[in-house]
Amino acid sequence: MSSPAATETHCPYCALQCGMTLSQDIDGRWAVAGRDFPTNKGGLCRKGWTAAALLDAPDRLTTPLVRDVKGGALRPAGWDEALDRIAAGIRAIQAAHGRDAMAVFGGGGLTNEKAYLLGKFARIALGTANIDYNGRFCMASAAAAGIRAFGIDRGLPFPLEDIAGAGAILIVGGNPAETMPPIMQYFDEQRRRGGHFIVADPRRTPTADQADLHLQLAPGTDAALAIGLLHVVVRDNLVDRDFVARRTTGFEEVRRIAMAYWPDRVERITGVPAALIERAAHMLGEAASAMLLSARGPEQQRHGVDNTLALINLALAIGAPGRPHGGWGCLTGQGNGQGGREHGQKADQLPGYRKIDNPKHRAEIAAIWGVAPDSLPGPGLSASELLGALGPEGGVRGLFVMASNILVSAPDTDRLRGAVDTLDLLVVADAFLSETAAAADIVLPVAQWAEEDGTMTNLEGRVIRRAKAKDPPPGVSTDGAILSALAGRLGAGAHFPGETAEQTFAELRRASAGGVADYAGISFARIAAEDGVFWPCPTAEHPGTQRPFLETFATDDGRARFHAVRHGEPAELPDEAYPFYLTTGRVLAHYQSGAQSRRVPELHAAQPEPFVEIHPEAARTLAIVDAEIVRVSTRRGTAELRARYSHAIRMDTLFVPFHWGGRGNANILTSNSALDPVSRIPEFKICAAQLTKMAAADASDISRERTTA
Ligand code: SF4
């Protein structure tokens, strides 16, 4: 039982959005307890258990900060001074360089209400086309593939409980045992019931460790593996012909392509033994129900959409989406990755998953907002292109960042840091002085997760309420209040009355009505009474949609689409100068750019510094000793990292987690120019790298710095 003052809410981190109870002890310290919610059934991971430390963090920002001259120090300022300076800076930039010279960058951790308000602020108060968000770096390929194949982007088109009943599961490029551990109880139950569990990943991750089959493919060969599996399914008569005939279109061309991907050839491309490909295909094709789950591994590539479509083709061929406990889904990563991409903070989108270049959609949203349709800007630059356009040459002269730490999380961060320094105005709203906030001209301190109300949409498409447990500290504002105050200064105050989260959600519901992501029938009261409500939910009487694809798909004719995709090579392959594949990812103790998790003492102690994982045999050829500091270089830059021997990684591959800034930042190494042509996602998962030994004195200086930090 919780104490009377306890608040039932949700975790501040990932898309599982575990239920938790937040309460204060008699000394006033905040503590978290797991809560029995359908996603986590009382379980929490280490990040969730320690999340309350963020509320008492000693380096919390409690006053706006301003920088008087470029290169000078940040100093405390009052709210009026900070907001007046921002408004004046925006006006000056737009008067000199046009509306689109002021850009907005949001985050997949923002609540639905904030994501909605940020999109509305950009289009009405700033009148800029240039708004996008860091979800573009995360789930964009899966979203684009889902829309193409099924007509709708629902990360998981089924509730988590379906996992336990699946006869066979294939996870490609995902490591939920580290990124969202409580979800593993569903996979554990699936294996207990006799289901097959297959993981495809270049590393033998803790998730792969639990699998019946680990397909240790070379980075960048996901589509080849998926098409090779389809080849065996076709060859051995495992296609669900009835499902394909009744509920899909386009199979014949996909079948023809698959015939050229015989197992020996796929073994040569992927490095996965042909015998394992055959076994995996039979496990999936012969199961009564199969579930195929993609994650960032195949998606964060320049062929991310095609990789995902290749996996969807396989799922369709075996009839997975037509059966209970089956289907294709994406393991969404960011806390509100799903909701964040539905309500208008994407460059090409308006609320309800409407298209900004569709005249009907523009008119619908303009009517809700009380503006003329023609006054709404058109599509803007996608995240990578927007960040590539920062500075005088690119034309974007000012940037407002909300809930994102781009100087750690965006690709090619050395280049980005140089571009940020040329901006006329960089404003960052954050609870902490993140690496990006530290580079800003003006920093606005904002409330964090348990300090304000809002809704989130988890990886299942379940809309939940993250309830407020406490007031923010004195001096701290909320994102919504900041947007309202700035809109007032920019002459658009009437459109931003500064309402409560529930009132903003009511407007969002109206704006989403009739759209693909229809929230019209969801209310705070229903969320509380029903443990969340699944969208689409068009009316108060509608039960919500747990499994949208069981009977039909959201395409014009109700049929899913096969897509004729082939294996394509990554932008960079290992060569003489850069002989390793480099891939990046997450570790158990940290979340995304680490702006929150690095501040939690237990999490910092569990994993205090960045590292590069390398196979011991590969390390020995370079005379690199376990735990020494080494240099990892790519064509973009050089990071300094502690070598970590691991037999779990391929001999030709290095793995670097991306949770740190400074010279340990993984994204110094990644590329901003290799983008998927559809989703515009950067190729975070693969580039060519070299690894070199450092002079002993330099290495020990860095080692000392990091271990005493
Ligand atoms: Fe749950 Fe994710 Fe929070 Fe861990 S980080 S407690 S898995 S929501």
XYZ file of C-alpha atoms and ligand atoms in Angstrom:
717
model
C 0.000 0.000 0.000
C 1.264 3.467 -0.750
C 1.253 6.286 1.767
C -1.515 8.919 1.405
C 0.937 11.368 -0.169
C 2.101 8.875 -2.785
C 1.474 9.639 -6.449
C 0.882 6.990 -9.074
C 2.856 8.014 -12.119
C 5.311 6.700 -14.713
C 9.057 6.507 -15.229
C 10.875 9.501 -16.766
C 12.883 7.402 -19.187
C 12.056 4.872 -21.908
C 9.000 3.980 -24.003
C 7.975 1.099 -21.758
C 6.722 3.838 -19.400
C 6.716 1.560 -16.372
C 4.177 2.377 -13.703
C 5.725 3.660 -10.482
C 4.689 5.246 -7.219
C 6.508 8.328 -6.039
C 6.482 9.314 -2.392
C 8.486 11.244 0.208
C 10.047 9.783 3.335
C 9.908 11.586 6.680
C 13.134 13.435 5.820
C 11.529 14.758 2.638
C 13.559 12.565 0.284
C 11.750 11.252 -2.778
C 11.591 7.544 -3.414
C 10.236 5.349 -6.186
C 8.455 2.006 -5.949
C 7.374 -0.257 -8.789
C 3.625 -0.241 -9.419
C 1.459 -2.977 -10.850
C 0.817 -1.605 -14.338
C 0.214 -3.746 -17.445
C 3.592 -2.912 -19.010
C 5.877 -3.654 -16.063
C 3.730 -5.609 -13.551
C 5.589 -3.989 -10.661
C 9.059 -4.374 -12.146
C 11.448 -1.505 -12.733
C 14.982 -1.379 -14.063
C 17.901 0.272 -12.342
C 17.155 3.572 -14.055
C 13.573 3.546 -12.852
C 14.450 2.610 -9.265
C 16.876 5.514 -8.992
C 14.830 8.093 -10.912
C 13.825 10.015 -7.777
C 17.441 11.184 -7.422
C 16.805 13.525 -10.360
C 14.298 15.466 -8.259
C 16.880 16.250 -5.592
C 19.855 16.639 -7.946
C 22.191 19.322 -6.571
C 22.984 20.799 -9.991
C 19.369 21.480 -10.888
C 18.899 24.743 -12.816
C 16.674 27.149 -10.897
C 17.209 30.441 -12.683
C 17.488 31.509 -16.325
C 21.045 31.985 -17.560
C 22.150 34.443 -20.229
C 25.430 35.056 -22.053
C 26.180 38.700 -22.779
C 28.875 38.162 -25.425
C 29.805 35.160 -27.553
C 32.516 33.238 -25.765
C 31.649 34.879 -22.438
C 30.266 33.130 -19.387
C 26.621 32.410 -18.647
C 25.213 34.521 -15.804
C 21.953 34.278 -13.840
C 19.121 36.490 -15.070
C 15.468 37.149 -14.282
C 12.696 35.578 -16.341
C 11.602 38.841 -17.944
C 15.123 39.675 -19.043
C 15.674 36.192 -20.500
C 12.330 36.055 -22.321
C 12.623 39.640 -23.601
C 16.058 38.857 -25.000
C 14.802 35.723 -26.722
C 11.863 37.562 -28.285
C 14.129 40.398 -29.440
C 16.632 37.895 -30.852
C 13.902 36.035 -32.759
C 12.479 39.278 -34.159
C 15.929 40.453 -35.279
C 16.754 37.127 -36.978
C 13.424 36.893 -38.768
C 13.471 40.563 -39.851
C 16.933 40.148 -41.356
C 16.788 36.608 -42.725
C 13.153 35.541 -42.988
C 10.795 33.442 -40.866
C 12.520 30.116 -41.549
C 15.854 31.404 -40.226
C 14.508 30.686 -36.724
C 14.228 26.942 -36.114
C 12.885 24.711 -33.355
C 14.224 21.346 -32.209
C 12.063 19.206 -29.929
C 12.360 15.851 -28.227
C 10.790 12.409 -28.070
C 10.605 12.737 -24.287
C 8.156 15.656 -24.354
C 4.621 14.893 -23.245
C 1.936 14.821 -25.939
C 0.718 18.237 -24.809
C 4.168 19.795 -25.029
C 4.914 18.244 -28.416
C 1.572 19.615 -29.620
C 2.217 23.089 -28.215
C 5.747 23.180 -29.639
C 4.479 22.396 -33.143
C 1.744 24.999 -32.802
C 4.250 27.569 -31.457
C 6.583 27.035 -34.429
C 3.792 27.360 -37.002
C 1.817 30.222 -35.409
C 4.096 32.249 -33.119
C 7.279 31.877 -35.184
C 5.733 31.140 -38.558
C 8.706 28.934 -39.366
C 8.679 25.750 -41.411
C 11.787 24.563 -39.617
C 10.769 22.387 -36.704
C 11.836 18.813 -36.206
C 12.837 16.623 -33.273
C 15.263 14.016 -32.063
C 12.794 11.191 -32.699
C 13.987 11.527 -36.288
C 17.204 9.950 -34.988
C 15.297 7.110 -33.373
C 12.099 5.563 -34.765
C 11.732 7.398 -38.097
C 12.565 4.407 -40.313
C 10.114 2.109 -38.556
C 7.452 4.821 -38.717
C 7.960 5.317 -42.469
C 8.010 1.564 -43.133
C 4.867 1.029 -41.051
C 2.984 3.709 -42.974
C 4.088 2.259 -46.323
C 3.206 -1.310 -45.482
C 0.204 -0.933 -43.178
C -1.013 2.638 -43.767
C -0.390 3.622 -40.151
C 2.568 4.068 -37.794
C 1.753 2.179 -34.584
C 5.087 1.010 -33.099
C 3.621 -2.163 -31.625
C 0.231 -2.986 -33.154
C -0.523 -5.257 -30.204
C -0.247 -5.085 -26.418
C 2.841 -6.506 -24.681
C 0.798 -9.358 -23.240
C 0.668 -10.869 -26.755
C 4.435 -11.515 -26.634
C 4.018 -14.292 -24.095
C 1.772 -16.280 -26.429
C 3.907 -16.043 -29.578
C 5.088 -19.356 -30.981
C 8.270 -17.806 -32.356
C 9.851 -14.368 -31.964
C 12.616 -12.727 -33.964
C 14.167 -9.509 -32.609
C 16.435 -7.724 -35.064
C 18.930 -5.193 -33.706
C 17.300 -4.681 -30.329
C 18.568 -5.335 -26.836
C 15.595 -4.932 -24.480
C 17.314 -6.920 -21.716
C 19.471 -3.809 -21.230
C 17.320 -1.006 -22.590
C 13.972 -1.951 -20.984
C 14.541 -4.949 -18.672
C 11.001 -5.320 -17.246
C 9.746 -6.202 -20.735
C 11.820 -9.403 -20.558
C 9.216 -11.008 -18.298
C 7.011 -11.355 -21.379
C 9.812 -12.983 -23.408
C 10.689 -15.217 -20.432
C 7.081 -16.359 -20.302
C 7.082 -16.969 -24.066
C 10.103 -19.276 -23.744
C 8.577 -21.002 -20.697
C 5.537 -21.841 -22.842
C 7.833 -23.483 -25.383
C 8.132 -20.623 -27.900
C 11.258 -20.123 -29.997
C 13.251 -16.949 -29.363
C 15.650 -15.708 -32.045
C 17.846 -12.604 -31.908
C 19.785 -11.092 -34.819
C 22.504 -8.726 -33.648
C 26.204 -8.118 -34.410
C 26.828 -8.439 -30.656
C 25.956 -11.261 -28.325
C 23.996 -8.917 -26.094
C 22.279 -9.952 -22.851
C 19.129 -10.347 -24.985
C 20.914 -12.538 -27.541
C 22.307 -14.570 -24.651
C 18.786 -15.727 -23.825
C 17.927 -16.725 -27.389
C 17.563 -20.202 -28.865
C 19.336 -18.866 -31.911
C 21.679 -15.910 -32.160
C 22.216 -14.735 -35.734
C 25.397 -12.655 -35.418
C 25.162 -10.728 -38.652
C 27.652 -8.165 -39.946
C 26.495 -4.582 -39.377
C 24.465 -3.286 -42.321
C 23.276 -6.654 -43.623
C 19.820 -6.774 -42.013
C 17.870 -6.683 -45.280
C 19.964 -9.504 -46.749
C 19.243 -11.632 -43.688
C 15.496 -10.925 -43.813
C 15.318 -11.688 -47.543
C 17.393 -14.840 -47.014
C 14.896 -15.993 -44.383
C 12.089 -15.269 -46.852
C 13.910 -17.330 -49.482
C 13.776 -20.401 -47.242
C 10.138 -19.703 -46.325
C 9.195 -19.640 -50.022
C 11.408 -22.563 -51.015
C 10.094 -24.810 -48.253
C 6.405 -23.953 -48.682
C 6.058 -22.041 -45.446
C 4.223 -19.093 -47.020
C 0.731 -18.462 -45.605
C -0.871 -18.425 -49.033
C -4.364 -17.733 -47.788
C -3.256 -14.661 -45.806
C -1.119 -13.375 -48.668
C -4.002 -13.742 -51.125
C -6.706 -12.252 -48.917
C -4.906 -9.473 -47.090
C -1.863 -8.267 -49.035
C -0.685 -6.984 -52.404
C 2.696 -7.098 -54.134
C 3.973 -10.523 -53.060
C 4.985 -11.823 -56.470
C 7.813 -9.359 -57.108
C 9.109 -9.773 -53.560
C 9.064 -13.545 -54.032
C 11.077 -13.187 -57.254
C 13.702 -11.047 -55.525
C 13.940 -13.478 -52.611
C 14.726 -16.365 -54.949
C 18.148 -14.783 -55.594
C 19.017 -14.767 -51.859
C 19.809 -18.425 -51.348
C 21.276 -19.269 -47.923
C 24.894 -19.686 -49.065
C 24.856 -16.286 -50.700
C 23.256 -14.714 -47.630
C 25.901 -16.370 -45.467
C 28.569 -14.656 -47.558
C 26.861 -11.246 -47.157
C 25.858 -11.476 -43.505
C 28.349 -13.889 -41.980
C 25.436 -15.890 -40.523
C 25.871 -19.637 -41.239
C 23.386 -20.919 -43.830
C 22.288 -23.679 -41.473
C 21.209 -21.098 -38.886
C 19.296 -19.143 -41.509
C 17.439 -22.315 -42.456
C 16.635 -23.163 -38.844
C 15.421 -19.665 -38.049
C 13.198 -19.573 -41.145
C 11.600 -22.873 -40.157
C 11.071 -21.785 -36.562
C 9.238 -18.677 -37.783
C 7.392 -20.265 -40.693
C 6.184 -23.327 -38.788
C 5.055 -21.527 -35.618
C 1.351 -21.151 -34.972
C 2.057 -17.449 -34.458
C 5.212 -15.446 -35.093
C 6.271 -12.005 -33.954
C 8.991 -10.031 -35.723
C 10.346 -7.043 -33.843
C 12.704 -4.464 -35.276
C 14.672 -1.895 -33.328
C 17.385 0.665 -33.887
C 19.898 -1.829 -35.329
C 18.292 -2.178 -38.764
C 16.502 1.191 -38.585
C 19.364 3.629 -37.943
C 20.943 3.037 -41.310
C 20.852 4.784 -44.640
C 18.728 1.846 -45.795
C 16.724 1.877 -42.576
C 13.301 1.942 -44.241
C 14.200 -0.814 -46.720
C 15.683 -2.936 -43.925
C 12.452 -2.603 -41.973
C 10.314 -3.301 -45.035
C 12.340 -6.468 -45.718
C 11.437 -7.658 -42.238
C 7.789 -6.687 -42.744
C 7.778 -8.643 -46.045
C 8.880 -11.721 -44.116
C 6.182 -11.136 -41.484
C 3.502 -10.786 -44.171
C 4.655 -13.869 -46.084
C 4.194 -16.079 -43.032
C 0.865 -14.423 -42.181
C 2.128 -13.106 -38.849
C -0.058 -9.958 -38.615
C -3.250 -11.957 -39.172
C -2.910 -14.188 -36.136
C -3.346 -13.611 -32.408
C 0.070 -13.275 -30.702
C 1.711 -12.453 -34.027
C 2.731 -9.534 -36.191
C 5.479 -7.079 -36.912
C 6.315 -4.333 -34.446
C 8.984 -1.797 -33.549
C 10.482 -1.568 -30.072
C 10.229 2.211 -29.670
C 12.989 3.683 -27.528
C 12.283 7.197 -26.279
C 9.792 7.833 -23.477
C 7.207 9.437 -25.743
C 8.743 8.359 -29.029
C 5.322 7.257 -30.286
C 3.254 10.255 -29.132
C 6.067 12.652 -29.981
C 5.715 11.770 -33.645
C 1.937 12.137 -33.822
C 1.132 15.667 -32.741
C 3.007 18.058 -34.938
C 6.642 18.519 -33.935
C 7.842 16.839 -37.151
C 8.847 18.962 -40.105
C 6.226 17.465 -42.413
C 3.371 16.970 -40.018
C 0.398 18.497 -38.245
C -1.471 17.061 -35.200
C -3.230 13.707 -35.518
C -0.530 12.491 -37.915
C -1.855 14.884 -40.558
C 0.361 15.940 -43.456
C 1.399 19.564 -43.586
C 1.350 19.567 -47.396
C -2.235 18.234 -47.598
C -4.670 21.172 -48.152
C -7.527 19.384 -46.358
C -5.344 18.631 -43.342
C -4.059 22.203 -43.235
C -7.609 23.549 -43.291
C -8.687 21.211 -40.478
C -5.870 22.282 -38.181
C -6.112 25.956 -39.145
C -9.782 25.866 -38.088
C -8.858 24.446 -34.671
C -6.109 27.024 -34.233
C -8.203 29.948 -35.484
C -5.814 30.973 -38.252
C -5.982 31.075 -42.053
C -4.781 27.845 -43.716
C -2.464 29.858 -45.962
C -0.696 31.293 -42.920
C 0.647 27.858 -41.936
C 4.170 27.228 -43.226
C 4.899 24.224 -45.443
C 7.217 21.289 -44.741
C 10.555 22.187 -43.192
C 13.945 20.556 -42.915
C 14.267 17.168 -41.232
C 16.414 16.964 -38.073
C 19.760 16.132 -39.690
C 19.259 18.595 -42.502
C 18.109 21.254 -40.071
C 21.230 20.812 -37.943
C 23.274 20.758 -41.155
C 21.798 24.158 -42.066
C 22.822 25.924 -38.848
C 24.894 29.061 -39.389
C 25.230 31.775 -42.044
C 25.848 29.366 -44.917
C 22.929 27.074 -44.198
C 20.565 29.952 -43.464
C 19.279 28.897 -40.037
C 20.499 31.667 -37.701
C 18.607 30.878 -34.505
C 17.616 27.648 -32.758
C 15.231 26.964 -29.878
C 15.907 23.533 -28.330
C 13.439 21.886 -25.981
C 14.191 18.538 -24.305
C 17.110 17.520 -26.453
C 20.876 17.386 -25.953
C 21.943 17.634 -29.580
C 25.639 18.185 -28.853
C 25.758 14.600 -27.582
C 22.974 12.850 -29.456
C 23.211 14.193 -33.013
C 25.688 12.742 -35.507
C 29.075 14.340 -36.250
C 29.100 16.421 -33.074
C 32.442 18.164 -33.675
C 31.038 19.698 -36.843
C 27.774 20.506 -35.082
C 29.563 22.225 -32.208
C 31.322 24.505 -34.724
C 27.999 25.296 -36.409
C 26.225 26.035 -33.120
C 28.897 28.581 -32.244
C 28.048 30.580 -35.376
C 24.359 30.977 -34.486
C 22.987 34.417 -33.655
C 20.782 32.841 -30.989
C 20.733 29.449 -29.300
C 18.071 28.974 -26.629
C 17.855 25.756 -24.611
C 15.081 24.827 -22.177
C 16.279 22.103 -19.812
C 16.236 21.055 -16.175
C 20.034 20.651 -16.154
C 23.038 22.317 -17.765
C 23.432 19.669 -20.459
C 26.246 19.903 -22.978
C 23.878 21.761 -25.330
C 22.580 24.090 -22.618
C 26.177 24.940 -21.698
C 26.708 26.165 -25.275
C 23.513 28.275 -25.366
C 23.114 32.039 -25.345
C 20.090 31.706 -23.094
C 19.129 28.763 -20.860
C 15.637 28.413 -19.410
C 15.179 26.149 -16.362
C 12.132 23.911 -16.709
C 10.143 21.475 -14.626
C 11.004 17.813 -14.952
C 8.910 14.717 -15.155
C 7.272 14.476 -11.751
C 6.770 18.211 -11.472
C 3.998 18.631 -14.019
C 1.103 16.707 -15.478
C 0.904 15.295 -18.973
C 0.157 12.324 -21.177
C 2.613 10.008 -22.892
C 2.001 7.325 -25.521
C 4.044 4.239 -24.830
C 5.535 1.704 -27.224
C 2.222 -0.182 -27.421
C 0.267 2.915 -28.521
C -1.242 3.112 -25.020
C -1.914 6.699 -23.937
C -1.067 7.051 -20.256
C -0.968 9.888 -17.758
C 2.275 10.894 -16.143
C 0.899 12.567 -13.047
C 2.488 15.427 -11.145
C 3.841 14.502 -7.713
C 5.380 17.780 -6.561
C 5.810 21.426 -7.487
C 8.963 22.443 -9.330
C 11.547 24.327 -7.254
C 11.153 28.114 -6.985
C 12.494 29.895 -10.065
C 11.649 27.041 -12.415
C 8.970 27.329 -15.105
C 7.254 24.797 -17.364
C 7.736 24.329 -21.105
C 4.096 25.218 -21.708
C 4.326 28.444 -19.682
C 7.505 29.420 -21.541
C 5.871 28.913 -24.941
C 2.902 30.944 -23.775
C 5.104 33.790 -22.468
C 7.185 33.875 -25.644
C 4.109 33.719 -27.875
C 2.731 36.736 -25.976
C 5.918 38.679 -26.648
C 5.764 37.718 -30.335
C 2.162 38.882 -30.750
C 0.527 35.438 -30.729
C -0.481 35.255 -27.065
C -4.180 34.739 -27.805
C -3.373 31.311 -29.275
C -1.433 30.211 -26.183
C -3.528 30.937 -23.090
C -1.213 28.922 -20.816
C -3.702 26.242 -19.909
C -3.373 23.147 -17.752
C -2.180 19.902 -19.300
C -5.733 18.573 -19.245
C -7.019 21.641 -21.094
C -4.226 21.383 -23.663
C -5.000 17.679 -24.050
C -8.634 18.603 -24.747
C -7.464 20.863 -27.598
C -5.115 18.129 -28.853
C -8.034 15.681 -28.869
C -10.069 18.059 -31.032
C -7.103 18.647 -33.327
C -6.471 14.910 -33.714
C -10.151 14.055 -34.405
C -10.487 12.465 -37.824
C -6.717 12.089 -38.198
C -4.799 8.829 -38.350
C -3.713 9.207 -34.729
C -7.167 9.982 -33.398
C -7.241 10.715 -29.642
C -10.697 12.337 -29.621
C -12.255 9.737 -27.313
C -9.437 9.637 -24.766
C -9.732 11.606 -21.536
C -7.742 11.858 -18.308
C -10.631 10.084 -16.560
C -10.578 7.162 -19.015
C -6.810 6.839 -18.806
C -7.070 6.493 -15.022
C -10.007 4.083 -15.137
C -8.639 1.821 -17.900
C -4.852 1.726 -17.267
C -4.379 3.815 -20.395
C -6.269 3.898 -23.686
C -4.937 2.671 -27.047
C -5.243 4.973 -30.076
C -6.994 5.293 -32.451
C -9.925 6.062 -30.188
C -12.309 8.410 -32.029
C -15.181 8.655 -29.511
C -15.813 8.431 -25.791
C -17.716 5.186 -26.420
C -14.960 3.598 -28.537
C -12.959 0.971 -26.597
C -9.589 2.020 -28.045
C -7.629 -0.087 -30.511
C -5.270 -2.666 -29.059
C -4.750 -4.724 -32.223
C -5.446 -2.580 -35.290
C -4.337 -5.161 -37.894
C -6.151 -8.339 -36.905
C -8.978 -7.853 -39.413
C -7.788 -5.128 -41.781
C -4.974 -2.673 -42.440
C -5.163 1.120 -42.560
C -4.484 1.332 -46.300
C -7.077 2.507 -48.850
C -8.073 -1.059 -49.768
C -7.460 -2.562 -46.329
C -4.588 -4.719 -47.610
C -0.980 -4.623 -46.434
C 1.684 -3.862 -49.035
C 4.743 -5.938 -49.810
C 7.671 -3.799 -50.977
C 10.301 -4.898 -53.478
C 13.467 -4.134 -51.518
C 16.989 -5.505 -51.814
C 20.139 -5.501 -49.730
C 22.044 -2.206 -50.032
C 25.470 -1.445 -48.644
C 26.146 1.066 -45.882
C 27.728 4.419 -46.785
C 31.063 3.308 -45.333
C 32.571 -0.137 -45.275
C 35.792 -1.057 -43.508
C 38.886 -0.483 -45.632
C 42.641 -0.324 -45.172
C 42.604 3.033 -43.397
C 39.540 2.334 -41.257
C 39.444 -1.447 -40.881
C 36.598 -1.902 -38.359
C 32.833 -1.525 -38.473
C 31.827 0.860 -35.713
C 28.369 0.489 -34.218
C 26.809 2.453 -31.353
C 24.105 1.771 -28.780
C 23.003 1.857 -25.161
C 24.016 0.251 -21.861
C 21.852 -0.784 -18.928
C 22.810 2.056 -16.596
C 22.200 5.004 -18.904
C 19.547 6.617 -21.038
C 20.070 8.406 -24.363
C 22.515 11.368 -24.086
C 22.961 10.702 -20.355
C 21.831 14.239 -19.443
C 19.635 12.701 -16.739
C 21.171 9.308 -15.960
C 24.769 10.561 -15.626
C 23.527 12.740 -12.753
C 22.211 9.804 -10.730
C 24.990 8.609 -8.381
C 24.089 4.889 -8.588
C 23.958 4.974 -12.378
C 27.199 6.926 -12.646
C 28.876 4.429 -10.320
C 27.568 1.488 -12.360
C 29.009 2.854 -15.601
C 31.088 5.965 -14.977
C 32.776 6.444 -18.328
C 32.559 5.702 -22.040
C 34.272 2.692 -23.530
C 34.885 0.839 -26.757
C 34.044 -2.841 -26.830
C 36.492 -4.910 -28.887
C 37.102 -8.601 -29.406
C 40.314 -9.607 -27.533
C 41.804 -11.229 -30.658
C 41.357 -8.026 -32.633
C 42.777 -5.981 -29.748
C 45.884 -8.140 -29.480
C 46.768 -7.565 -33.139
C 46.980 -3.864 -32.230
C 48.788 -4.500 -28.910
C 45.818 -3.000 -27.083
C 45.439 -4.103 -23.506
C 42.095 -4.487 -21.747
C 41.052 -1.268 -19.906
C 43.648 1.048 -21.412
C 42.521 4.346 -22.971
C 42.653 4.217 -26.775
C 41.762 6.420 -29.725
C 38.875 5.504 -32.016
C 38.856 7.532 -35.233
C 36.581 7.857 -38.242
C 36.568 10.259 -41.171
C 34.773 12.780 -38.884
C 36.918 12.827 -35.778
C 38.576 11.020 -32.889
C 37.167 9.915 -29.547
C 39.162 8.724 -26.552
C 37.692 5.655 -24.921
C 38.598 2.884 -22.519
C 39.098 -0.433 -24.299
C 36.874 -3.224 -23.047
C 37.586 -6.766 -24.148
C 34.507 -8.753 -25.087
C 34.034 -12.125 -26.719
C 30.438 -11.054 -27.431
C 31.379 -8.881 -30.378
C 32.459 -9.814 -33.886
C 36.190 -9.631 -34.619
C 35.594 -6.942 -37.258
C 33.338 -4.693 -35.171
C 33.716 -2.082 -32.422
C 30.849 -1.002 -30.175
C 30.709 2.399 -28.449
C 27.790 3.472 -26.200
C 26.526 7.006 -26.864
C 25.703 8.358 -23.396
C 28.637 10.710 -22.816
C 29.836 14.098 -24.074
C 33.348 15.492 -24.323
C 36.034 13.432 -26.035
C 34.207 10.247 -25.109
C 31.212 11.130 -27.260
C 30.367 8.340 -29.712
C 28.789 10.815 -32.118
C 32.082 12.540 -32.793
C 32.535 9.456 -34.947
C 29.161 9.063 -36.692
C 28.124 10.727 -39.940
C 25.520 13.419 -40.565
C 25.491 12.949 -44.315
C 24.503 9.287 -44.788
C 20.716 9.580 -44.491
C 17.896 7.245 -45.409
C 16.187 8.839 -48.426
C 12.707 8.415 -46.937
C 12.986 8.644 -43.151
C 16.065 10.965 -43.200
C 17.504 8.961 -40.305
C 21.308 9.152 -40.006
C 23.376 5.993 -40.255
C 24.235 5.840 -36.551
C 24.703 2.086 -36.607
C 27.577 1.768 -39.049
C 30.671 3.605 -40.097
C 34.269 2.638 -40.759
C 36.690 3.185 -37.894
C 40.274 2.671 -36.837
C 41.563 2.072 -33.363
C 44.997 3.187 -32.196
C 47.046 2.991 -29.060
C 47.755 6.251 -27.236
C 51.000 7.436 -25.733
C 51.068 6.130 -22.158
C 51.267 9.615 -20.599
C 48.239 10.912 -22.566
C 46.226 7.817 -21.770
C 46.929 8.032 -18.071
C 46.024 11.762 -17.992
C 42.621 11.001 -19.515
C 42.159 7.986 -17.282
C 42.910 10.105 -14.183
C 40.532 12.864 -15.314
C 37.672 10.420 -15.884
C 38.093 8.379 -12.756
C 38.231 11.480 -10.534
C 35.360 13.300 -12.313
Fe 10.850 0.931 -17.116
Fe 12.240 2.028 -19.099
Fe 11.999 3.269 -16.753
Fe 13.506 1.112 -16.917
S 13.883 3.054 -17.956
S 12.001 1.572 -15.323
S 12.370 -0.075 -18.405
S 10.366 2.832 -18.200
